[in-house]
Amino acid sequence: MNNQSRSTPKVNSLFLPRRGFLLLLLTVCVMLYILSWMNNLQFQKTANPAFIPQEHQSFCAFRPISSKESLEEKKILKSITWPKTPSITSNYTFENSSNPLCSNFTILPKVGEGGQWYIGDQLEVSIIIKDYYCYPKTSGGDVLLASLKNRDLQAGVSGQVVDHLNGSYTAVFPLVWEGQAEVEVTLVHPSEAVTVLQRLNSEEPDRINYRSIFRSGSVSETTECNICLRPSKRPVCDFTDVRTGEPWFCLKPKKTKLNCTNRISHKYGVFVLNLQKEEKRLFQDKINMKTPILAVGSSSITVYQRKTGPVMLRSNNVKTAASGFYYKGVWKSLGITEVQQFDTAAIIQCLKGKVVHMYGDSTIRQFFDYLNKALPNTKIINRQNLARCGPFKAEDRKNNILVTYRCHGPPIRFLNVPIQDLCYIANELDSVSGGASTVVLIGVWIHFTSFPLKIYIRRLMSIRSAVRRLLARAPDTIVVIKTGTPQELRTLFDALTMSEWFSLKHDKVLRALFKGMNVHLVDAWEMVLAHQLPHKIHPEPPIIKNMINVLLSYTCPKMHSENNL
Ligand SMILES: *[C@@H]1O[C@H](CO)[C@@H](O)[C@H](O)[C@H]1NC(C)=O
Ligand SMILES: *[C@@H]1O[C@H](CO)[C@@H](O)[C@H](O)[C@H]1NC(C)=O
Ligand SMILES: *[C@@H]1O[C@H](CO)[C@@H](O)[C@H](O)[C@H]1NC(C)=O
Ligand SMILES: *[C@@H]1O[C@H](CO)[C@@H](O)[C@H](O)[C@H]1NC(C)=O
Ligand SMILES: *[C@@H]1O[C@H](CO)[C@@H](O)[C@H](O)[C@H]1NC(C)=O
């Protein structure tokens, strides 16, 4: 960990008479003002039109968007506003923060039908969050996850948590299988930790930093790069993508033999930790980060099948709107597309004559790896690519199947990506001709969590525009979007760089932006939350297998009815 010194001057350590102190303070302020003004000028000179007045307080660059998109962005940001959360102060201490070990949940009894639960019912659970004195909290904003499981049946479904903003929450679940169902509630973060995360994303969006190597012959130099590059006196190289307008900057190398054109690689640099001791206590493994909350009374119920024929389990039947559930380890959709099971033969049959383009982070690469392994005759092209960023191609010539993978552009947190391999998904999509035998899978999420949400929103908007162009020229193209997932949070590093609180918001943004479009969703969020395997940034093979089944069910929806004939 590298504790970088920030440019804040430390005047308070100087012993000066009062007037001298004030004068010095004034001078420093004026100097800082002039400096920041000069830096802004310098930034503007690097031709970044995104520095429009309302973004002035941030040192991040935001891709310019249309006024229509801007309205949409405002609407989305408003719709996902998190409740106001407390800060740790001298009066409001760590002991006043949410404590999972004192918090409990209660299953609310079924009203009517002799108190018996049936498939198709909705289960409600009341969660009361308390502090370290075991006093109930009076404000909301805690990050909670809830699921309903039966480990023997390998069944599971995710719940939705409603915040009543007074320290109490309700989790709601659809009842979708017969037998035992056990409620699991997890406190991901106390609300006080959200205050910290929120502050970090506006004040320290560069806490993960990036580097580029510049080289010319035997001369080389590494400099810092970012979307959110702190103003400094050093000149900046503007690597903003001309086509998408996606901003990216690096400090210009100091060595005179090097200039901006000499950039050869991109990598994810160090993590800068800037937290108070009391703030760090809000992110403790097994204490208040991803810690289970226990039940008062029983944590499970028994669900029966109604005698009056089968119940339709479509998501519009249940208020909870779960997109699916596991039964015997197999994901079943509650939506329109029935999920089929694809063994190797079925994968080949489905993908014969097709090309599957995958774009995104390493969780999308898991899909590529899965198909590459499942298809017997593939040969990966470009295997020696150490950054594992792609471009990769797995080709099964016998069956005329092509699967490709490319990682998304900066701020991708991969190591040593050659500049030639960096790309933006929107630009890649523009080179896809598309059609009924083309499948496009897109997943972008975790590498954006440390930045202001607008950066993610605008990246997705640019991808969405490219998807619209693709669907306009080739309406039969199968476009599938994968959401983010819950994951393991063990360390402060995990929390500050990829907390589920960020992911939850990203998930909502993604769904809002692609709503109503002719694209399909792999609801990876629910598919991990509902599964009994532990949450991991890279979900385990049984979960990926189910995700692949969802992807292929969108690709080959007819196979099922053919099989049924
Ligand atoms: C903290 O408590 C003191 C006295 O108990 C009070 O004067 C002060 O306003 C409180 N500060 C905050 C931030 O609540
Ligand atoms: C913190 O908890 C203590 C003990 O319950 C309580 O007296 C105090 O009022 C709480 N502080 C705040 C700001 O709620
Ligand atoms: C919190 O709000 C909910 C919903 O308004 C209400 O039912 C509940 O009684 C409240 N709890 C407390 C402790 O005030
Ligand atoms: C940058 O350096 C390259 C050689 O390394 C040179 O060809 C080019 O002219 C330089 N560009 C500028 C703008 O100085
Ligand atoms: C609430 O859960 C805690 C453990 O998390 C347990 O010690 C406590 O007894 C529970 N409270 C009740 C009323 O059951």
XYZ file of C-alpha atoms and ligand atoms in Angstrom:
635
model
C 0.000 0.000 0.000
C 1.333 3.320 -0.974
C 0.231 6.298 1.051
C 0.707 9.033 -1.426
C 1.073 12.524 -0.129
C -1.647 14.786 -1.371
C -1.027 18.401 -2.172
C -2.874 19.740 0.893
C -0.467 22.106 2.650
C 0.000 21.486 6.336
C 0.013 24.999 7.815
C -1.314 24.045 11.218
C 1.987 22.557 12.292
C 3.681 25.928 12.030
C 3.896 28.035 15.128
C 3.137 31.574 14.096
C 1.633 34.653 15.695
C -2.060 34.872 14.835
C -1.831 37.585 12.206
C 1.108 35.945 10.498
C -0.822 32.720 10.435
C -3.869 34.327 8.843
C -1.715 36.074 6.280
C 0.015 32.818 5.405
C -3.317 31.027 5.146
C -4.633 33.715 2.842
C -1.514 33.549 0.676
C -1.725 29.779 0.436
C -5.405 29.946 -0.482
C -4.788 32.505 -3.204
C -1.888 30.459 -4.538
C -3.956 27.289 -4.530
C -6.755 29.079 -6.315
C -4.420 30.397 -9.004
C -2.812 27.003 -9.353
C -6.092 25.186 -9.758
C -7.267 27.832 -12.207
C -4.108 27.381 -14.253
C -4.507 23.622 -14.149
C -8.043 23.822 -15.335
C -6.887 25.936 -18.223
C -4.255 23.386 -18.999
C -6.838 20.641 -18.922
C -9.122 22.532 -21.205
C -6.282 23.065 -23.615
C -5.945 19.297 -23.922
C -9.237 19.554 -25.776
C -11.598 17.922 -23.374
C -14.990 19.499 -23.854
C -16.418 17.490 -20.943
C -15.313 20.028 -18.360
C -18.645 21.774 -18.322
C -19.449 24.082 -15.386
C -21.761 21.775 -13.392
C -19.021 19.146 -13.111
C -16.604 21.726 -11.825
C -16.305 20.381 -8.284
C -14.974 17.069 -9.601
C -11.566 16.565 -11.147
C -12.956 13.683 -13.177
C -13.611 14.020 -16.878
C -17.069 13.059 -18.017
C -17.865 12.003 -21.553
C -20.101 14.637 -23.167
C -23.676 13.450 -23.664
C -26.766 14.813 -25.394
C -29.331 16.832 -23.477
C -31.761 13.914 -23.749
C -29.183 11.573 -22.244
C -28.439 14.150 -19.593
C -32.090 14.190 -18.529
C -32.105 10.415 -18.424
C -28.933 10.418 -16.364
C -30.483 12.797 -13.847
C -33.574 10.619 -13.637
C -31.526 7.472 -13.064
C -29.338 9.105 -10.445
C -32.440 10.331 -8.657
C -34.107 6.933 -8.761
C -31.164 5.261 -7.044
C -30.525 7.864 -4.372
C -29.373 6.103 -1.243
C -30.932 7.240 2.062
C -28.876 9.722 4.055
C -26.483 7.799 6.280
C -24.740 8.847 9.524
C -21.042 9.708 9.870
C -18.789 8.732 12.730
C -18.090 11.858 14.843
C -17.044 12.495 18.419
C -20.693 12.202 19.487
C -21.730 9.428 17.156
C -19.108 6.767 17.642
C -18.388 3.352 16.198
C -20.548 1.932 19.010
C -23.508 3.815 17.564
C -23.065 2.082 14.189
C -24.986 -0.973 12.956
C -23.970 -4.200 14.642
C -25.084 -7.429 12.970
C -24.421 -9.416 16.148
C -27.176 -7.538 17.919
C -29.542 -7.299 14.979
C -32.195 -9.898 14.221
C -34.868 -10.838 11.780
C -38.292 -12.364 12.300
C -40.369 -14.313 9.810
C -43.799 -12.700 9.705
C -46.542 -15.283 10.121
C -48.803 -16.264 7.275
C -52.245 -14.742 7.587
C -55.128 -17.096 6.803
C -55.129 -20.654 5.380
C -54.364 -21.989 8.861
C -50.985 -20.250 8.839
C -49.730 -22.680 6.203
C -47.377 -21.549 3.421
C -48.040 -22.516 -0.186
C -46.117 -22.207 -3.424
C -47.002 -18.856 -5.004
C -47.237 -17.110 -1.618
C -44.958 -14.293 -0.688
C -42.853 -14.538 2.447
C -42.074 -11.417 4.449
C -39.311 -11.055 6.975
C -38.867 -8.122 9.329
C -35.272 -7.082 10.011
C -34.369 -4.846 12.964
C -30.873 -3.348 12.951
C -29.265 -2.443 16.273
C -26.026 -0.806 17.395
C -23.251 -2.021 19.716
C -25.340 -1.050 22.765
C -28.056 -3.249 21.246
C -30.290 -0.218 20.834
C -32.414 -0.189 17.672
C -31.121 2.119 14.977
C -33.357 5.013 14.052
C -32.114 5.645 10.520
C -31.828 3.470 7.397
C -29.282 2.973 4.653
C -27.718 -0.295 5.815
C -26.691 -2.570 2.958
C -28.504 -5.871 3.301
C -28.804 -8.982 1.137
C -31.452 -11.622 1.627
C -32.074 -15.021 0.109
C -34.189 -18.083 0.703
C -32.520 -21.490 0.404
C -32.859 -25.201 0.793
C -29.377 -26.681 0.713
C -30.567 -30.303 0.524
C -32.698 -29.532 -2.511
C -30.027 -27.172 -3.893
C -32.835 -24.659 -4.183
C -32.598 -20.910 -3.735
C -34.189 -17.619 -4.634
C -33.155 -14.050 -3.911
C -35.189 -11.673 -1.790
C -35.797 -7.980 -2.128
C -35.048 -5.709 0.782
C -37.170 -2.652 1.511
C -35.682 0.060 3.739
C -38.213 1.737 6.068
C -35.604 4.411 6.905
C -36.071 3.946 10.647
C -33.727 1.041 11.374
C -36.251 -1.550 10.257
C -36.280 -3.363 6.909
C -38.524 -5.875 5.215
C -37.233 -8.662 3.008
C -39.689 -10.203 0.565
C -39.373 -13.591 -1.138
C -41.497 -15.574 -3.578
C -42.171 -19.140 -2.453
C -41.350 -21.291 -5.441
C -40.573 -24.830 -4.267
C -42.161 -27.385 -2.014
C -40.471 -28.237 1.269
C -38.199 -26.444 3.674
C -37.095 -22.875 2.929
C -34.530 -21.141 5.108
C -34.091 -17.363 5.247
C -30.573 -15.939 5.091
C -29.977 -12.259 5.795
C -26.550 -10.635 5.515
C -25.416 -7.206 6.574
C -23.028 -6.232 3.792
C -22.160 -2.852 5.315
C -23.443 -0.765 8.197
C -25.021 2.463 6.945
C -22.069 4.373 8.442
C -19.747 2.559 6.023
C -21.887 3.788 3.119
C -21.099 7.343 4.205
C -17.411 6.524 3.800
C -17.838 4.806 0.433
C -19.907 7.679 -0.852
C -17.287 10.202 0.227
C -14.484 8.169 -1.340
C -16.198 8.041 -4.721
C -16.494 11.785 -4.869
C -13.254 12.774 -3.115
C -10.928 9.880 -3.973
C -12.081 8.497 -7.317
C -8.382 7.970 -8.045
C -7.759 5.714 -5.058
C -7.083 2.998 -7.591
C -4.567 4.442 -9.943
C -3.400 3.426 -13.335
C -0.070 3.556 -15.095
C 1.204 3.588 -18.605
C 4.673 2.824 -19.844
C 6.062 5.142 -22.498
C 9.001 3.838 -24.501
C 11.182 4.954 -27.348
C 14.165 2.752 -28.055
C 16.063 2.283 -24.812
C 14.344 5.190 -23.061
C 11.256 4.458 -21.026
C 9.180 5.996 -18.303
C 6.050 5.091 -16.365
C 3.481 7.757 -15.588
C 0.153 7.968 -13.856
C -3.085 7.788 -15.835
C -6.770 8.141 -15.015
C -10.182 9.443 -15.965
C -9.902 11.370 -12.716
C -6.397 12.760 -12.901
C -5.708 15.273 -10.160
C -4.751 18.687 -11.497
C -1.003 19.176 -11.259
C 1.610 21.350 -12.858
C 2.690 18.577 -15.204
C 1.505 18.508 -18.785
C -1.015 15.851 -19.618
C -1.405 13.527 -22.600
C -5.003 13.308 -23.729
C -5.909 9.775 -24.795
C -9.619 10.487 -25.063
C -11.119 8.075 -27.584
C -12.021 10.048 -30.676
C -15.003 7.931 -31.679
C -16.753 7.375 -28.347
C -15.453 10.471 -26.576
C -14.449 8.316 -23.604
C -11.893 10.361 -21.663
C -8.506 9.026 -20.555
C -5.387 10.947 -19.569
C -1.819 10.219 -18.588
C 0.813 12.532 -17.202
C 3.271 13.343 -19.946
C 6.648 11.654 -19.473
C 9.310 13.940 -18.048
C 12.081 12.580 -20.224
C 12.608 14.789 -23.238
C 13.104 11.820 -25.571
C 9.537 10.712 -24.864
C 6.257 12.236 -25.927
C 2.577 11.257 -25.799
C 2.822 9.048 -28.884
C 5.269 6.727 -27.125
C 2.700 5.101 -24.824
C 3.007 1.334 -25.093
C 1.011 -0.260 -22.284
C -1.686 0.201 -19.689
C -1.904 -1.244 -16.226
C -3.655 -0.990 -12.935
C -1.366 0.586 -10.399
C -1.414 0.989 -6.660
C -4.251 1.443 -4.267
C -4.166 4.592 -2.195
C -5.749 4.254 1.205
C -6.921 7.435 2.859
C -9.089 6.503 5.823
C -9.364 7.505 9.443
C -8.828 4.784 12.045
C -12.463 4.944 13.128
C -13.602 4.651 9.523
C -11.520 1.518 9.023
C -13.406 -0.157 11.870
C -16.541 -0.010 9.739
C -15.061 -2.586 7.335
C -14.190 -5.626 9.417
C -14.479 -9.146 8.126
C -16.818 -11.292 10.250
C -17.686 -8.303 12.459
C -19.624 -5.850 10.367
C -18.830 -6.666 6.734
C -20.842 -9.404 4.998
C -21.903 -10.755 8.362
C -25.002 -12.917 8.792
C -27.922 -11.643 10.840
C -29.659 -14.284 12.919
C -33.330 -15.012 13.391
C -35.470 -14.501 16.437
C -37.362 -17.774 16.522
C -37.218 -20.030 13.499
C -35.328 -19.022 10.366
C -37.167 -21.499 8.167
C -40.637 -22.442 7.040
C -42.222 -25.372 5.243
C -43.883 -24.687 1.919
C -46.670 -26.874 0.565
C -48.098 -27.418 -2.867
C -51.704 -26.327 -3.206
C -54.029 -29.144 -4.165
C -55.766 -27.013 -6.778
C -53.540 -27.781 -9.754
C -50.206 -26.266 -10.758
C -49.440 -22.643 -9.964
C -48.050 -20.428 -12.670
C -44.785 -19.121 -11.373
C -44.253 -16.172 -13.650
C -42.611 -13.191 -12.101
C -45.668 -11.021 -12.679
C -47.546 -13.397 -10.410
C -45.368 -12.507 -7.484
C -44.826 -8.990 -6.270
C -41.204 -9.789 -5.540
C -40.257 -9.905 -9.234
C -37.454 -12.415 -8.830
C -36.142 -13.322 -12.271
C -35.615 -16.966 -11.403
C -34.618 -19.569 -8.811
C -32.525 -22.688 -8.374
C -34.026 -26.111 -7.980
C -31.733 -29.148 -7.747
C -28.879 -26.876 -8.708
C -30.536 -25.831 -11.966
C -31.568 -22.247 -12.664
C -35.199 -21.850 -13.697
C -36.492 -18.646 -15.102
C -39.577 -16.910 -13.765
C -39.637 -14.868 -16.974
C -40.710 -15.699 -20.501
C -37.681 -17.598 -21.788
C -37.498 -21.084 -20.361
C -33.946 -22.041 -19.421
C -32.705 -25.174 -21.222
C -29.839 -27.428 -20.208
C -26.961 -27.573 -22.676
C -24.462 -30.414 -22.574
C -21.589 -30.433 -25.076
C -23.706 -31.910 -27.869
C -26.443 -29.351 -27.295
C -23.919 -26.496 -27.168
C -22.524 -27.573 -30.522
C -25.975 -27.965 -32.011
C -26.986 -24.535 -30.747
C -23.864 -22.703 -31.833
C -23.308 -24.452 -35.184
C -22.687 -21.794 -37.824
C -22.766 -19.011 -35.256
C -20.340 -16.437 -34.010
C -20.401 -15.366 -30.370
C -18.695 -12.077 -29.520
C -17.992 -11.492 -25.833
C -16.966 -8.110 -24.504
C -16.270 -7.092 -20.943
C -14.338 -7.831 -17.794
C -12.837 -11.086 -16.543
C -16.267 -12.378 -15.532
C -17.196 -12.332 -19.224
C -13.921 -14.103 -19.974
C -15.234 -16.914 -17.749
C -17.945 -17.452 -20.372
C -15.313 -17.547 -23.100
C -13.204 -20.022 -21.140
C -16.251 -22.174 -20.461
C -17.252 -22.429 -24.128
C -13.687 -22.909 -25.248
C -13.382 -25.838 -22.874
C -16.787 -27.272 -23.717
C -16.312 -27.207 -27.483
C -14.057 -30.098 -28.453
C -12.316 -28.705 -31.500
C -11.474 -25.132 -30.623
C -8.100 -23.606 -31.033
C -7.472 -20.356 -29.178
C -5.778 -17.774 -31.293
C -3.605 -15.231 -29.467
C -3.119 -17.428 -26.407
C 0.221 -15.855 -25.474
C -1.563 -12.635 -24.572
C -0.333 -12.271 -20.993
C -2.772 -9.608 -19.897
C -5.601 -12.005 -20.791
C -7.412 -9.006 -22.147
C -7.845 -10.505 -25.592
C -8.490 -10.259 -28.434
C -9.034 -14.023 -28.200
C -10.664 -16.264 -30.725
C -11.756 -19.840 -30.153
C -12.647 -21.466 -33.397
C -14.297 -24.811 -34.052
C -13.832 -25.137 -37.808
C -15.572 -28.481 -38.020
C -18.795 -27.037 -36.660
C -18.235 -23.539 -37.971
C -18.351 -21.934 -34.537
C -16.407 -18.839 -33.620
C -16.230 -17.418 -30.106
C -14.326 -14.196 -29.444
C -13.427 -12.216 -26.341
C -12.119 -8.705 -25.781
C -11.855 -6.825 -22.520
C -13.430 -3.399 -22.170
C -11.381 -0.246 -22.291
C -9.843 1.816 -19.495
C -10.381 1.933 -16.524
C -9.851 -1.813 -16.978
C -7.882 -3.126 -13.995
C -5.725 -5.543 -15.924
C -1.956 -5.696 -15.872
C 0.317 -4.763 -18.769
C -2.183 -4.496 -21.578
C -0.467 -3.455 -24.826
C -2.071 -0.254 -26.107
C -2.894 -2.057 -29.347
C -5.138 -4.463 -27.413
C -7.096 -1.756 -25.609
C -10.463 -1.063 -27.130
C -13.866 0.344 -26.376
C -16.842 -2.011 -26.667
C -18.915 0.567 -28.568
C -16.262 0.754 -31.283
C -15.983 -3.026 -31.469
C -19.749 -3.327 -31.850
C -19.640 -0.910 -34.760
C -17.518 -3.435 -36.648
C -19.931 -6.331 -36.085
C -22.222 -6.881 -39.066
C -24.663 -8.895 -36.938
C -27.622 -11.028 -37.957
C -29.465 -14.095 -36.724
C -26.303 -16.150 -36.359
C -24.472 -13.517 -34.335
C -24.590 -13.495 -30.556
C -23.190 -10.566 -28.599
C -22.547 -10.848 -24.858
C -21.626 -7.719 -22.910
C -20.639 -7.360 -19.255
C -19.163 -4.173 -17.838
C -19.308 -3.368 -14.159
C -16.690 -3.969 -11.470
C -13.886 -1.842 -12.923
C -16.078 1.238 -12.613
C -16.968 0.931 -8.941
C -14.373 3.357 -7.595
C -15.570 6.246 -9.762
C -18.541 8.613 -9.671
C -21.585 6.805 -11.083
C -21.812 9.172 -14.032
C -18.712 7.618 -15.503
C -20.384 4.212 -15.530
C -23.698 5.604 -16.776
C -22.022 7.375 -19.682
C -19.924 4.359 -20.630
C -23.059 2.246 -20.757
C -24.849 4.923 -22.764
C -22.110 4.812 -25.363
C -22.349 1.013 -25.500
C -26.123 1.263 -25.700
C -25.910 3.616 -28.681
C -23.696 1.076 -30.451
C -26.152 -1.716 -29.588
C -28.963 0.409 -31.055
C -26.974 0.896 -34.262
C -26.271 -2.841 -34.409
C -29.921 -3.758 -33.881
C -30.975 -1.172 -36.449
C -28.766 -2.676 -39.180
C -29.260 -6.303 -38.112
C -32.399 -6.645 -35.957
C -31.997 -10.427 -35.604
C -28.727 -10.132 -33.721
C -28.969 -11.754 -30.312
C -27.714 -9.265 -27.730
C -27.284 -10.428 -24.152
C -26.220 -8.250 -21.228
C -24.760 -9.744 -18.080
C -25.246 -7.953 -14.770
C -22.719 -7.739 -11.955
C -22.774 -10.104 -8.998
C -22.468 -10.103 -5.228
C -18.998 -11.123 -4.175
C -16.645 -11.902 -1.374
C -15.624 -8.920 0.753
C -12.898 -9.786 3.213
C -10.502 -6.885 3.304
C -10.634 -3.148 3.412
C -9.167 -3.243 -0.094
C -12.115 -5.349 -1.309
C -14.586 -2.965 0.270
C -13.060 0.258 -0.979
C -12.489 -0.951 -4.508
C -15.430 -3.221 -5.254
C -17.998 -3.082 -2.488
C -21.409 -4.540 -3.217
C -22.878 -1.185 -2.352
C -21.276 0.093 -5.554
C -22.377 -3.024 -7.434
C -25.959 -2.665 -6.259
C -26.099 0.787 -7.781
C -24.372 -0.335 -10.958
C -26.890 -3.124 -11.247
C -29.783 -0.680 -11.087
C -28.143 1.635 -13.625
C -27.545 -1.222 -16.050
C -31.135 -2.464 -15.841
C -32.558 1.040 -16.192
C -30.451 1.844 -19.251
C -31.239 -1.298 -21.224
C -34.888 -1.486 -20.201
C -37.304 -1.783 -23.094
C -34.586 -2.634 -25.607
C -34.468 -5.813 -27.625
C -31.716 -7.263 -25.458
C -31.725 -10.169 -23.017
C -30.408 -10.207 -19.499
C -28.297 -12.797 -17.713
C -29.351 -11.936 -14.189
C -26.016 -12.857 -12.713
C -26.825 -10.852 -9.584
C -29.697 -13.140 -8.636
C -27.957 -16.231 -9.934
C -25.131 -15.744 -7.448
C -27.272 -14.477 -4.583
C -29.661 -17.426 -4.834
C -26.911 -20.051 -5.128
C -25.556 -21.842 -2.104
C -21.931 -21.512 -3.149
C -20.079 -18.614 -1.527
C -20.071 -15.269 -3.316
C -16.940 -14.728 -5.338
C -15.872 -12.121 -7.818
C -15.422 -14.985 -10.268
C -18.402 -17.245 -9.603
C -17.659 -20.957 -9.412
C -18.187 -23.340 -12.357
C -21.664 -24.620 -11.364
C -22.937 -21.033 -11.435
C -21.189 -20.215 -14.721
C -22.706 -23.354 -16.218
C -26.175 -22.069 -15.328
C -25.327 -18.649 -16.765
C -24.184 -20.290 -19.993
C -27.485 -22.153 -20.088
C -29.322 -18.845 -19.837
C -27.184 -17.337 -22.605
C -27.748 -20.321 -24.891
C -31.464 -20.398 -24.097
C -31.717 -16.907 -25.546
C -29.585 -17.989 -28.484
C -31.513 -21.167 -29.269
C -34.976 -20.794 -27.762
C -36.571 -23.247 -30.213
C -34.513 -26.259 -29.216
C -36.769 -26.986 -26.283
C -39.973 -27.306 -28.297
C -38.119 -29.368 -30.919
C -36.962 -31.684 -28.165
C -40.484 -31.916 -26.917
C -41.903 -33.073 -30.227
C -21.817 16.840 20.182
O -22.218 16.988 21.530
C -22.002 18.305 22.067
C -22.359 18.318 23.532
O -22.777 17.083 23.997
C -22.863 19.277 21.259
O -22.637 20.594 21.718
C -22.503 19.209 19.798
O -23.364 20.009 19.038
C -22.612 17.765 19.291
N -22.105 17.698 17.961
C -22.749 17.075 17.010
C -22.069 17.040 15.669
O -23.825 16.512 17.166
C -24.725 6.862 20.796
O -25.080 5.864 21.716
C -25.165 6.310 23.041
C -25.476 5.106 23.918
O -26.646 4.488 23.482
C -26.246 7.361 23.169
O -26.302 7.855 24.488
C -25.953 8.498 22.209
O -27.025 9.421 22.219
C -25.771 7.959 20.810
N -25.346 9.050 19.956
C -26.060 9.490 18.945
C -25.517 10.702 18.236
O -27.103 8.950 18.604
C -40.530 1.816 10.789
O -41.310 2.087 9.652
C -42.192 1.045 9.295
C -42.856 1.417 7.977
O -43.325 2.716 8.029
C -43.196 0.806 10.416
O -44.052 -0.239 10.067
C -42.419 0.459 11.680
O -43.304 0.339 12.763
C -41.389 1.519 12.003
N -40.560 1.049 13.090
C -40.173 1.805 14.077
C -39.322 1.168 15.102
O -40.518 2.964 14.156
C 7.219 12.037 -30.701
O 8.298 11.119 -30.806
C 8.398 10.456 -32.045
C 9.573 9.506 -31.986
O 9.647 8.843 -30.793
C 8.551 11.452 -33.178
O 8.555 10.767 -34.398
C 7.409 12.446 -33.137
O 7.608 13.445 -34.090
C 7.289 13.090 -31.788
N 6.071 13.878 -31.760
C 6.053 15.085 -31.251
C 4.716 15.768 -31.288
O 7.014 15.625 -30.768
C -30.482 -11.977 17.940
O -29.315 -12.553 17.352
C -28.229 -12.669 18.229
C -27.066 -13.230 17.470
O -26.924 -12.575 16.258
C -28.582 -13.593 19.387
O -27.495 -13.660 20.286
C -29.811 -13.027 20.087
O -30.229 -13.928 21.087
C -30.937 -12.812 19.118
N -32.046 -12.169 19.774
C -33.155 -12.805 20.063
C -34.186 -11.983 20.756
O -33.334 -13.949 19.739
